[in-house]
Short mmCIF file of C-alpha atoms and ligand atoms in Angstrom, two decimals:
data_model
loop_
_atom_site.label_atom_id
_atom_site.label_comp_id
_atom_site.label_asym_id
_atom_site.label_seq_id
_atom_site.Cartn_x
_atom_site.Cartn_y
_atom_site.Cartn_z
CA MET A 8 13.88 8.76 -9.29
CA LYS A 9 17.18 7.24 -8.35
CA PRO A 10 16.62 4.48 -5.79
CA ILE A 11 18.35 4.84 -2.43
CA LYS A 12 20.81 2.05 -1.54
CA PHE A 13 20.62 0.63 1.96
CA ILE A 14 23.64 -1.15 3.42
CA ALA A 15 23.94 -2.74 6.87
CA ARG A 16 27.38 -3.42 8.21
CA ASP A 17 29.47 -3.55 11.32
CA VAL A 18 31.48 -0.30 11.37
CA SER A 19 34.42 -1.02 13.64
CA ASP A 20 36.36 2.22 13.51
CA ILE A 21 33.61 4.80 13.97
CA VAL A 22 35.81 7.87 13.68
CA ALA A 23 37.93 6.73 10.74
CA ALA A 24 34.92 5.60 8.67
CA ALA A 25 34.32 8.40 6.17
CA SER A 26 30.75 9.65 6.12
CA GLN A 27 28.96 12.74 4.90
CA CYS A 28 26.73 12.52 7.95
CA ALA A 29 27.01 10.46 11.14
CA ILE A 30 23.54 9.97 12.64
CA LEU A 31 23.54 9.55 16.40
CA PRO A 32 20.42 8.61 18.33
CA VAL A 33 20.36 10.30 21.76
CA PHE A 34 18.13 9.26 24.66
CA GLN A 35 16.97 11.97 27.02
CA GLY A 36 18.92 12.12 30.30
CA LYS A 37 20.94 9.01 29.39
CA PRO A 38 24.67 8.68 28.75
CA LEU A 39 25.75 9.02 25.12
CA SER A 40 26.03 5.81 23.07
CA GLY A 41 29.45 4.28 22.35
CA PRO A 42 29.68 5.71 18.82
CA ALA A 43 28.49 9.13 20.06
CA LEU A 44 31.17 9.18 22.78
CA LYS A 45 33.89 8.36 20.23
CA ILE A 46 32.75 11.06 17.82
CA ASP A 47 32.39 13.51 20.72
CA ARG A 48 35.99 12.86 21.75
CA ALA A 49 37.24 13.17 18.17
CA SER A 50 35.42 16.49 17.76
CA SER A 51 36.82 17.95 21.01
CA GLY A 52 33.56 17.57 22.88
CA SER A 53 31.20 19.16 20.33
CA ILE A 54 28.29 16.88 21.24
CA LYS A 55 28.60 17.32 24.99
CA SER A 56 28.92 21.08 24.66
CA ALA A 57 25.78 21.22 22.50
CA LEU A 58 23.97 19.25 25.22
CA ALA A 59 25.40 21.57 27.90
CA LEU A 60 24.09 24.61 26.04
CA GLY A 61 20.62 23.13 26.37
CA ASP A 62 19.73 23.51 22.67
CA PHE A 63 19.23 19.78 22.41
CA SER A 64 18.21 17.43 25.20
CA GLY A 65 17.23 14.22 23.40
CA LYS A 66 13.48 14.77 23.54
CA PRO A 67 11.56 12.76 20.90
CA GLY A 68 11.36 14.73 17.68
CA GLU A 69 14.36 16.94 18.42
CA SER A 70 17.21 17.05 15.95
CA LEU A 71 20.43 19.02 15.75
CA MET A 72 22.93 19.15 12.91
CA LEU A 73 26.53 19.86 13.97
CA PRO A 74 29.64 20.36 11.86
CA GLY A 75 31.68 17.20 11.48
CA THR A 76 35.20 16.23 12.32
CA GLY A 77 37.91 14.64 10.17
CA SER A 78 36.39 12.30 7.62
CA ILE A 79 32.93 12.78 9.16
CA LYS A 80 31.43 15.82 7.43
CA ARG A 81 28.32 16.32 9.55
CA ILE A 82 26.95 15.06 12.85
CA LEU A 83 23.19 14.68 13.22
CA LEU A 84 21.81 14.22 16.74
CA LEU A 85 18.32 12.76 16.91
CA GLY A 86 16.23 12.79 20.08
CA CYS A 87 14.81 9.41 21.10
CA GLY A 88 13.23 10.33 24.46
CA ASN A 89 12.94 7.73 27.18
CA PRO A 90 14.49 4.37 26.20
CA LYS A 91 11.66 2.52 28.00
CA ALA A 92 9.12 4.25 25.76
CA PHE A 93 11.06 3.60 22.56
CA ASP A 94 8.36 1.43 21.00
CA ARG A 95 7.37 1.02 17.34
CA ASP A 96 5.48 4.28 17.40
CA ALA A 97 8.66 6.02 18.53
CA VAL A 98 10.72 4.15 15.95
CA ARG A 99 8.42 5.35 13.18
CA LYS A 100 8.63 8.95 14.36
CA PHE A 101 12.40 8.60 14.66
CA SER A 102 12.63 7.34 11.04
CA GLN A 103 10.40 10.14 9.77
CA ARG A 104 12.42 12.80 11.63
CA LEU A 105 15.65 11.37 10.37
CA CYS A 106 14.39 11.37 6.82
CA SER A 107 13.15 14.94 6.92
CA ALA A 108 16.37 16.14 8.59
CA LEU A 109 18.35 14.68 5.67
CA GLU A 110 15.83 15.74 3.01
CA SER A 111 16.92 19.39 3.16
CA LYS A 112 20.67 18.60 3.20
CA GLN A 113 23.13 17.97 0.40
CA ALA A 114 24.57 14.78 1.90
CA GLY A 115 24.63 11.97 -0.67
CA GLU A 116 25.39 9.43 2.00
CA ALA A 117 24.72 9.06 5.72
CA THR A 118 25.55 6.49 8.39
CA LEU A 119 23.17 5.65 11.22
CA HIS A 120 24.86 4.29 14.33
CA MET A 121 22.56 1.77 16.01
CA PRO A 122 24.79 0.50 18.83
CA GLY A 123 23.36 1.80 22.10
CA MET A 124 19.75 1.96 20.85
CA GLY A 125 18.97 -1.08 23.00
CA LEU A 126 16.53 -2.80 20.64
CA ARG A 127 16.03 -6.57 20.67
CA GLU A 128 16.63 -8.51 17.46
CA LYS A 129 13.00 -8.58 16.36
CA GLU A 130 12.61 -4.85 16.91
CA SER A 131 15.92 -4.07 15.18
CA LYS A 132 14.66 -5.93 12.11
CA TRP A 133 11.37 -4.09 12.26
CA MET A 134 13.17 -0.76 12.49
CA LEU A 135 15.47 -1.54 9.55
CA ALA A 136 12.54 -2.63 7.39
CA TYR A 137 10.58 0.45 8.35
CA LEU A 138 13.55 2.76 7.69
CA ALA A 139 14.07 1.37 4.19
CA ARG A 140 10.35 1.47 3.44
CA HIS A 141 10.01 5.04 4.68
CA PHE A 142 13.08 6.42 2.90
CA THR A 143 12.09 4.74 -0.36
CA ALA A 144 8.55 6.06 -0.10
CA ALA A 145 9.83 9.54 0.83
CA SER A 146 11.99 9.64 -2.29
CA TYR A 147 8.91 9.30 -4.53
CA ARG A 148 8.20 12.24 -6.82
CA TYR A 149 5.30 12.65 -9.21
CA THR A 150 6.92 13.62 -12.51
CA GLU A 151 4.66 12.51 -15.38
CA THR A 152 2.67 15.65 -16.12
CA VAL A 153 4.60 18.50 -14.49
CA SER A 154 7.34 20.56 -16.12
CA SER A 155 9.43 21.04 -12.98
CA PRO A 156 8.83 18.28 -10.46
CA ARG A 157 9.86 18.64 -6.80
CA LYS A 158 13.63 18.30 -6.49
CA ALA A 159 14.88 14.77 -5.89
CA MET A 160 16.46 13.84 -2.57
CA LYS A 161 20.26 14.06 -2.60
CA LEU A 162 20.68 11.01 -0.40
CA ALA A 163 21.74 8.00 -2.48
CA ARG A 164 23.14 5.70 0.20
CA LEU A 165 22.07 5.01 3.78
CA VAL A 166 24.57 2.94 5.72
CA ILE A 167 23.49 1.34 8.98
CA ASN A 168 26.11 0.51 11.55
CA ILE A 169 24.36 -2.41 13.26
CA ASP A 170 24.87 -3.65 16.81
CA LYS A 171 25.55 -7.16 18.08
CA THR A 172 21.87 -8.15 18.41
CA ILE A 173 21.52 -8.69 14.67
CA THR A 174 23.62 -10.35 11.96
CA THR A 175 24.65 -8.42 8.86
CA ARG A 176 22.71 -10.92 6.81
CA ALA A 177 19.47 -10.51 8.79
CA ALA A 178 19.88 -6.74 8.77
CA ASN A 179 20.37 -6.58 5.02
CA SER A 180 17.38 -8.80 4.37
CA ALA A 181 15.21 -6.54 6.57
CA LEU A 182 16.44 -3.55 4.55
CA ARG A 183 15.68 -5.36 1.28
CA GLU A 184 12.21 -6.21 2.53
CA GLY A 185 11.45 -2.62 3.51
CA ASN A 186 12.83 -1.34 0.24
CA ALA A 187 10.63 -3.75 -1.76
CA ILE A 188 7.54 -2.60 0.15
CA GLY A 189 8.53 1.04 -0.44
CA LEU A 190 8.86 0.37 -4.17
CA GLY A 191 5.44 -1.29 -4.14
CA ILE A 192 3.92 1.68 -2.32
CA ASN A 193 5.45 4.07 -4.87
CA GLU A 194 4.16 1.97 -7.75
CA ALA A 195 0.63 2.19 -6.33
CA ARG A 196 0.94 5.91 -5.63
CA ASN A 197 2.13 6.71 -9.10
CA LEU A 198 -0.68 4.82 -10.82
CA GLY A 199 -3.17 6.46 -8.48
CA ASN A 200 -1.84 9.95 -9.13
CA LEU A 201 -1.97 9.67 -12.92
CA PRO A 202 -4.90 11.58 -14.42
CA GLY A 203 -7.89 9.71 -15.81
CA ASN A 204 -7.15 10.78 -19.38
CA ILE A 205 -3.80 8.97 -19.22
CA CYS A 206 -4.53 6.13 -16.82
CA THR A 207 -7.39 4.42 -18.68
CA PRO A 208 -8.32 0.72 -18.52
CA SER A 209 -6.10 0.16 -21.58
CA TYR A 210 -3.23 1.93 -19.81
CA LEU A 211 -3.58 -0.43 -16.84
CA ALA A 212 -3.52 -3.42 -19.20
CA ARG A 213 -0.37 -2.09 -20.89
CA HIS A 214 1.16 -1.37 -17.51
CA ALA A 215 0.57 -4.98 -16.44
CA ARG A 216 2.43 -6.24 -19.51
CA LYS A 217 5.28 -3.85 -18.78
CA LEU A 218 5.50 -5.00 -15.17
CA ALA A 219 5.55 -8.65 -16.24
CA ARG A 220 8.50 -8.06 -18.58
CA GLY A 221 10.61 -7.27 -15.53
CA TYR A 222 9.98 -10.54 -13.65
CA ALA A 223 10.35 -14.11 -14.90
CA ASP A 224 7.72 -15.51 -12.50
CA LEU A 225 5.04 -13.13 -13.76
CA SER A 226 2.72 -13.60 -16.74
CA VAL A 227 -0.23 -11.55 -17.93
CA SER A 228 -3.39 -12.07 -19.93
CA VAL A 229 -6.03 -9.48 -20.72
CA LEU A 230 -9.69 -10.26 -21.31
CA GLU A 231 -11.28 -7.88 -23.81
CA GLU A 232 -14.97 -6.92 -23.85
CA LYS A 233 -15.73 -9.54 -26.54
CA LYS A 234 -14.47 -12.31 -24.27
CA MET A 235 -16.31 -10.81 -21.28
CA ARG A 236 -19.52 -10.89 -23.27
CA GLU A 237 -18.95 -14.57 -24.08
CA LEU A 238 -18.40 -15.26 -20.39
CA GLY A 239 -21.64 -13.45 -19.54
CA MET A 240 -20.07 -10.63 -17.55
CA GLY A 241 -23.12 -8.40 -17.92
CA ALA A 242 -22.49 -6.55 -14.63
CA LEU A 243 -18.95 -5.48 -15.51
CA LEU A 244 -19.96 -4.54 -19.06
CA SER A 245 -22.88 -2.44 -17.78
CA VAL A 246 -20.33 -0.07 -16.22
CA SER A 247 -18.19 0.52 -19.31
CA ALA A 248 -21.30 0.80 -21.55
CA GLY A 249 -21.42 4.62 -21.28
CA SER A 250 -17.73 5.16 -21.99
CA GLU A 251 -15.59 5.33 -25.13
CA GLN A 252 -12.93 3.43 -23.20
CA PRO A 253 -13.31 -0.36 -23.40
CA ALA A 254 -13.24 -2.30 -20.13
CA LYS A 255 -10.32 -4.66 -19.47
CA LEU A 256 -10.05 -7.59 -17.12
CA VAL A 257 -6.37 -7.93 -16.45
CA VAL A 258 -5.11 -11.22 -15.02
CA MET A 259 -1.56 -11.36 -13.67
CA ASN A 260 -0.21 -14.70 -12.61
CA TYR A 261 2.73 -14.80 -10.18
CA LYS A 262 4.18 -18.28 -9.87
CA GLY A 263 6.65 -18.13 -7.01
CA GLY A 264 5.29 -21.25 -5.29
CA LYS A 265 5.12 -24.90 -6.24
CA THR A 266 2.94 -25.93 -9.17
CA GLY A 267 -0.33 -27.08 -7.67
CA ASP A 268 -0.11 -24.83 -4.61
CA LYS A 269 -3.41 -22.98 -4.35
CA PRO A 270 -2.99 -19.31 -5.23
CA TYR A 271 -3.88 -16.29 -3.15
CA VAL A 272 -6.04 -14.06 -5.31
CA LEU A 273 -6.10 -10.26 -5.13
CA VAL A 274 -8.92 -8.51 -6.96
CA GLY A 275 -8.63 -4.74 -7.48
CA LYS A 276 -11.36 -2.25 -8.35
CA GLY A 277 -9.96 -0.37 -11.32
CA ILE A 278 -12.45 2.40 -12.12
CA THR A 279 -10.08 4.81 -13.85
CA PHE A 280 -12.64 7.59 -13.53
CA ASP A 281 -15.96 7.47 -11.71
CA SER A 282 -18.29 10.23 -12.89
CA GLY A 283 -21.19 8.34 -11.32
CA GLY A 284 -22.61 7.56 -14.79
CA ILE A 285 -26.23 8.60 -15.38
CA SER A 286 -26.51 8.95 -11.58
CA LEU A 287 -23.97 11.75 -12.07
CA LYS A 288 -21.90 12.85 -9.10
CA PRO A 289 -21.94 16.48 -7.92
CA GLY A 290 -19.04 18.63 -9.17
CA ALA A 291 -17.18 19.25 -5.92
CA LYS A 292 -14.02 17.16 -5.70
CA MET A 293 -15.11 15.09 -8.69
CA ASP A 294 -11.49 15.19 -9.88
CA GLU A 295 -10.66 12.87 -6.98
CA MET A 296 -12.59 10.11 -8.72
CA LYS A 297 -9.45 9.52 -10.80
CA PHE A 298 -8.29 7.76 -7.61
CA ASP A 299 -11.14 5.25 -7.97
CA MET A 300 -8.64 2.73 -9.30
CA GLY A 301 -6.78 2.78 -5.97
CA GLY A 302 -7.67 -0.86 -5.31
CA ALA A 303 -6.15 -1.87 -8.64
CA ALA A 304 -3.12 0.33 -7.94
CA SER A 305 -2.55 -1.40 -4.61
CA VAL A 306 -2.71 -4.79 -6.33
CA PHE A 307 -0.03 -3.67 -8.81
CA GLY A 308 2.05 -2.31 -5.94
CA THR A 309 1.76 -5.50 -3.91
CA LEU A 310 2.67 -7.56 -6.94
CA ARG A 311 5.71 -5.35 -7.49
CA ALA A 312 6.78 -5.84 -3.86
CA ILE A 313 6.38 -9.62 -3.81
CA SER A 314 8.12 -9.94 -7.18
CA GLU A 315 11.06 -7.90 -5.86
CA LEU A 316 11.15 -10.18 -2.83
CA GLY A 317 10.79 -13.32 -4.93
CA LEU A 318 8.14 -14.59 -2.52
CA ARG A 319 7.66 -18.36 -2.73
CA LEU A 320 3.92 -18.29 -3.17
CA ASN A 321 1.42 -18.44 -6.00
CA VAL A 322 -0.56 -15.24 -6.36
CA VAL A 323 -3.14 -14.32 -8.98
CA CYS A 324 -3.95 -10.63 -9.41
CA ILE A 325 -7.11 -9.53 -11.16
CA ILE A 326 -7.82 -5.96 -12.17
CA ALA A 327 -11.42 -5.11 -13.05
CA ALA A 328 -10.84 -1.97 -15.08
CA ALA A 329 -13.50 0.31 -16.54
CA GLU A 330 -14.46 3.97 -16.83
CA ASN A 331 -17.87 4.99 -15.46
CA MET A 332 -19.36 7.61 -17.81
CA PRO A 333 -22.83 8.86 -18.75
CA GLY A 334 -22.64 8.31 -22.54
CA SER A 335 -25.73 7.60 -24.64
CA LYS A 336 -25.21 3.87 -24.32
CA ALA A 337 -24.82 4.11 -20.56
CA THR A 338 -26.74 1.90 -18.17
CA LYS A 339 -29.75 3.73 -16.69
CA PRO A 340 -31.21 3.56 -13.19
CA GLY A 341 -33.77 0.76 -13.20
CA ASP A 342 -31.95 -1.30 -15.84
CA VAL A 343 -31.58 -4.98 -15.01
CA VAL A 344 -28.35 -6.75 -15.98
CA THR A 345 -27.30 -10.38 -15.73
CA SER A 346 -24.02 -11.14 -14.00
CA MET A 347 -21.63 -13.97 -14.88
CA SER A 348 -22.97 -15.91 -11.89
CA GLY A 349 -26.43 -15.90 -13.50
CA LYS A 350 -27.85 -13.61 -10.81
CA THR A 351 -29.78 -10.64 -12.17
CA ILE A 352 -29.05 -7.21 -10.75
CA GLU A 353 -31.30 -4.14 -10.69
CA VAL A 354 -29.04 -1.13 -11.16
CA LEU A 355 -30.88 1.41 -9.01
CA ASN A 356 -27.90 3.76 -8.97
CA THR A 357 -25.22 3.75 -11.65
CA ASP A 358 -22.80 5.34 -9.16
CA ALA A 359 -22.68 2.05 -7.24
CA GLU A 360 -20.49 0.69 -10.04
CA GLY A 361 -17.56 -0.75 -8.11
CA ARG A 362 -19.57 -3.70 -6.87
CA LEU A 363 -20.77 -4.33 -10.44
CA VAL A 364 -17.28 -4.74 -11.87
CA LEU A 365 -16.12 -6.67 -8.81
CA CYS A 366 -18.96 -9.19 -8.70
CA ASP A 367 -18.08 -10.57 -12.14
CA ALA A 368 -14.37 -10.56 -11.28
CA LEU A 369 -15.19 -12.53 -8.10
CA THR A 370 -17.17 -15.10 -10.08
CA TYR A 371 -14.33 -15.38 -12.59
CA THR A 372 -11.94 -15.96 -9.65
CA GLN A 373 -13.53 -19.34 -8.84
CA ARG A 374 -11.60 -20.99 -11.69
CA PHE A 375 -8.32 -20.48 -9.83
CA LYS A 376 -9.43 -22.66 -6.87
CA PRO A 377 -7.99 -20.04 -4.53
CA ALA A 378 -6.51 -20.49 -1.06
CA ALA A 379 -8.12 -17.15 -0.21
CA VAL A 380 -9.47 -14.14 -2.11
CA ILE A 381 -9.07 -10.50 -1.10
CA ASP A 382 -10.67 -7.68 -3.02
CA ILE A 383 -9.50 -4.12 -2.58
CA ALA A 384 -11.76 -1.25 -3.54
CA THR A 385 -12.46 2.45 -3.07
CA LEU A 386 -16.01 1.24 -2.71
CA THR A 387 -18.13 3.58 -0.61
CA GLY A 388 -18.28 7.13 0.67
CA ALA A 389 -20.07 5.57 3.65
CA CYS A 390 -16.82 3.88 4.68
CA VAL A 391 -15.17 7.30 4.88
CA VAL A 392 -18.01 8.46 7.13
CA ALA A 393 -17.63 5.39 9.36
CA LEU A 394 -13.84 5.14 9.68
CA GLY A 395 -12.33 8.33 8.27
CA SER A 396 -8.95 7.96 6.64
CA HIS A 397 -6.92 6.08 9.26
CA ALA A 398 -8.51 2.65 9.06
CA THR A 399 -9.34 0.58 6.01
CA GLY A 400 -12.72 -1.16 6.32
CA LEU A 401 -12.35 -4.94 6.54
CA PHE A 402 -15.14 -7.43 5.80
CA ALA A 403 -14.71 -11.19 5.64
CA ASN A 404 -16.68 -14.42 5.45
CA ASP A 405 -13.96 -16.22 7.42
CA ASP A 406 -12.70 -15.24 10.88
CA ALA A 407 -9.20 -16.67 10.48
CA LEU A 408 -8.65 -14.70 7.28
CA ALA A 409 -9.98 -11.54 8.94
CA ASP A 410 -7.62 -12.00 11.90
CA GLN A 411 -4.63 -12.58 9.61
CA LEU A 412 -5.35 -9.38 7.71
CA LEU A 413 -5.89 -7.36 10.90
CA ALA A 414 -2.58 -8.67 12.28
CA ALA A 415 -0.74 -7.87 9.03
CA GLY A 416 -2.18 -4.34 9.08
CA ASN A 417 -1.08 -3.80 12.69
CA ASP A 418 2.41 -5.11 12.03
CA ALA A 419 2.86 -2.98 8.91
CA HIS A 420 1.19 0.05 10.49
CA ASP A 421 -1.32 0.04 7.63
CA ARG A 422 -4.29 -0.74 9.74
CA ALA A 423 -7.77 -2.11 9.06
CA TRP A 424 -10.85 -2.35 11.24
CA ARG A 425 -13.38 -5.16 10.95
CA MET A 426 -16.99 -4.38 10.10
CA PRO A 427 -20.01 -6.73 10.29
CA LEU A 428 -21.50 -8.77 7.46
CA TRP A 429 -24.60 -9.93 9.31
CA ASP A 430 -27.53 -11.53 7.50
CA GLU A 431 -29.85 -8.77 8.68
CA TYR A 432 -28.05 -6.29 6.43
CA GLN A 433 -28.51 -8.56 3.41
CA ASN A 434 -32.26 -7.81 3.44
CA GLN A 435 -31.56 -4.23 2.39
CA LEU A 436 -30.55 -5.54 -1.04
CA LYS A 437 -33.98 -6.92 -1.99
CA SER A 438 -35.30 -5.93 -5.41
CA ASN A 439 -38.79 -6.23 -6.90
CA PHE A 440 -37.44 -6.72 -10.40
CA ALA A 441 -34.21 -8.69 -10.08
CA ASP A 442 -32.44 -11.19 -7.81
CA ILE A 443 -30.60 -8.37 -6.07
CA ALA A 444 -30.42 -4.56 -6.08
CA ASN A 445 -27.11 -2.76 -6.42
CA ILE A 446 -27.78 -0.38 -3.51
CA GLY A 447 -29.07 -1.01 0.00
CA GLY A 448 -30.68 2.23 1.11
CA PRO A 449 -29.39 4.94 3.39
CA GLY A 450 -28.06 3.02 6.43
CA GLY A 451 -24.76 1.12 6.63
CA GLY A 452 -23.68 1.85 3.07
CA SER A 453 -20.25 0.27 3.33
CA ILE A 454 -21.79 -2.85 4.88
CA THR A 455 -24.51 -3.34 2.29
CA ALA A 456 -21.89 -2.86 -0.45
CA ALA A 457 -19.83 -5.63 1.15
CA CYS A 458 -22.99 -7.75 1.50
CA PHE A 459 -23.56 -7.35 -2.22
CA LEU A 460 -20.04 -8.67 -2.93
CA SER A 461 -20.43 -11.52 -0.44
CA ARG A 462 -23.20 -12.99 -2.62
CA PHE A 463 -20.61 -13.63 -5.30
CA ALA A 464 -17.87 -14.91 -2.99
CA LYS A 465 -19.57 -17.88 -1.36
CA ASP A 466 -17.28 -20.59 -2.72
CA TYR A 467 -14.02 -19.55 -1.06
CA ASP A 468 -12.55 -17.74 1.92
CA TRP A 469 -12.94 -14.09 1.06
CA ALA A 470 -12.18 -10.67 2.48
CA HIS A 471 -13.00 -7.21 1.19
CA LEU A 472 -10.96 -4.10 1.99
CA ASP A 473 -12.85 -0.82 1.55
CA ILE A 474 -10.09 1.75 1.04
CA ALA A 475 -12.33 4.70 0.12
CA GLY A 476 -10.88 6.67 3.05
CA SER A 477 -7.32 5.36 3.10
CA ALA A 478 -6.29 5.27 -0.58
CA TRP A 479 -5.66 8.98 -1.05
CA ASN A 480 -5.30 12.29 0.77
CA SER A 481 -7.25 15.39 -0.24
CA ALA A 482 -4.76 17.93 1.18
CA PRO A 483 -2.16 17.76 -0.13
CA LYS A 484 -3.82 15.77 -2.85
CA GLY A 485 -2.15 12.46 -3.56
CA SER A 486 -2.39 8.71 -3.50
CA THR A 487 -1.13 7.02 -0.29
CA GLY A 488 -0.21 3.60 -1.70
CA ARG A 489 -2.34 1.91 0.93
CA PRO A 490 -2.87 -0.97 1.58
CA VAL A 491 0.28 -2.27 -0.16
CA ALA A 492 2.14 -2.62 3.15
CA LEU A 493 -0.74 -4.58 4.72
CA LEU A 494 -1.14 -6.91 1.73
CA THR A 495 2.57 -7.54 1.33
CA ARG A 496 2.90 -8.34 5.04
CA TYR A 497 -0.09 -10.70 4.76
CA LEU A 498 1.50 -12.55 1.83
CA MET A 499 4.92 -12.64 3.49
CA ASP A 500 3.28 -14.22 6.54
CA ARG A 501 1.73 -16.87 4.27
CA ALA A 502 5.15 -17.57 2.75
CA GLY A 503 6.61 -17.96 6.24
CA LEU A 504 8.80 -14.86 6.07
N1 BES B 4 -16.03 5.39 -5.86
C1 BES B 4 -17.19 5.68 -5.12
C2 BES B 4 -16.94 5.65 -3.62
C3 BES B 4 -16.23 6.84 -3.04
C4 BES B 4 -16.88 8.05 -2.89
C5 BES B 4 -14.95 6.71 -2.59
C6 BES B 4 -16.21 9.11 -2.32
C7 BES B 4 -14.29 7.77 -2.00
C8 BES B 4 -14.92 8.98 -1.88
C9 BES B 4 -18.26 4.65 -5.42
O1 BES B 4 -18.29 4.15 -6.70
C10 BES B 4 -19.57 5.31 -5.19
O2 BES B 4 -19.87 6.22 -5.90
N2 BES B 4 -20.30 4.85 -4.20
C11 BES B 4 -21.56 5.44 -3.87
C12 BES B 4 -22.51 4.32 -3.55
C13 BES B 4 -23.94 4.77 -3.43
C14 BES B 4 -24.47 5.20 -4.77
C15 BES B 4 -24.75 3.63 -2.89
C16 BES B 4 -21.33 6.35 -2.66
O3 BES B 4 -20.55 6.01 -1.79
O4 BES B 4 -21.94 7.40 -2.63
MN1 MN B 5 -19.43 5.39 -7.99
ZN1 ZN B 6 -16.50 4.20 -7.70
#
């Protein structure tokens, strides 16, 4: 995939500036913008006559491609509706329309004329960041295991003619930010989409080393099963026990902040395939359990984005990677294992494996004296029942942290919804034969899973994102890259960006 270049500048002579496609936003029932009027005049009234014909009125979602004039090869009119209703929702739809209108064309370059859009500075920045993020994400193609992948987008350069509300510098940094988030989203999607026979725990460990080679602030260490055994990670090891693939605990250290600044820690569930283990899953859609490393993928993607941005913050990323299989050495229902924390766990269902790898990773996390810890996991089918695919489930032992994550999700349009972690739910995890059971009965499955994790996250501010519904789509099948945008926004907020 060739990356798209985004360039913001002040285009003074609209008509003389050569472009393969001039993009003109048009509000319904409003006069044409300055750039549109100039291009209309230069093209002997082509825009006004198209409007007069009634084929295009500026309704949201409408688009019309016209032949160009002089050094402008094409003119693309895009409906923006009522300027008073041109909110972020409308800006997102506008960006999506624009992208799909260009997707089918041969233009290698296009220029969007913003003057006349009437956005304030903050909203202009938001729009530029969203545009770059969306175009970058839209240019993603899955190529690894197909002979003829979907054709790449022709567009290589998107120029933005900015208006007076924003400086060229601010505009270009918004574009860079959106592009970095788009690259992070694509990184997460690609890892998620890879099949389980390629993307194994060892693959994720190798991928971490590869990622670190690209950025000076990033270093990697990988804990092997031998080391995990020494550390007493009996919960994590109980998951990989039935698989030929060894578990890996990947630790990536991003040092963008001052030495001594407490790190933000991201912990990703990296089950590269979840068969359920001895508590074997039914066959329908079992292939989708290759996406069970979506939490890990989003951690990689976020790390990619913040490294691109050079965020001045310390961030530690931990990937708890294992394959959950029913081999002869597999953990059996009723087995009791001892976690790194010392707590014993009765494994009543080997399909509740995510919490088993995460609990040891959360205990291990204590050594980093974190500012805050966020784990990300495709943890429960119950979360999909509760929230569907639009909201990520959010659980937290600290209200301020929860609010920061909710705000980041709203701003990035990668939204989460808070769920309770009340003590009453904790009772569902009682076991007769161990300190805690790994399942909590039929009610509130996503909550009892979070309650299980909370027992191992008492020593720091902690949040858990259940992305079982948001990490991938079933039709068309594919990883979404969520919640990279939420996490990156959260970390940018912490860095004061
Ligand atoms: N990875 C699954 C959760 C999942 C299921 C995500 C379907 C997305 C779609 C997880 O490991 C799991 O199997 N959870 C069980 C827990 C149960 C045994 C308590 C579940 O949700 O059924
Ligand atoms: Mn499972
Ligand atoms: Zn799982």
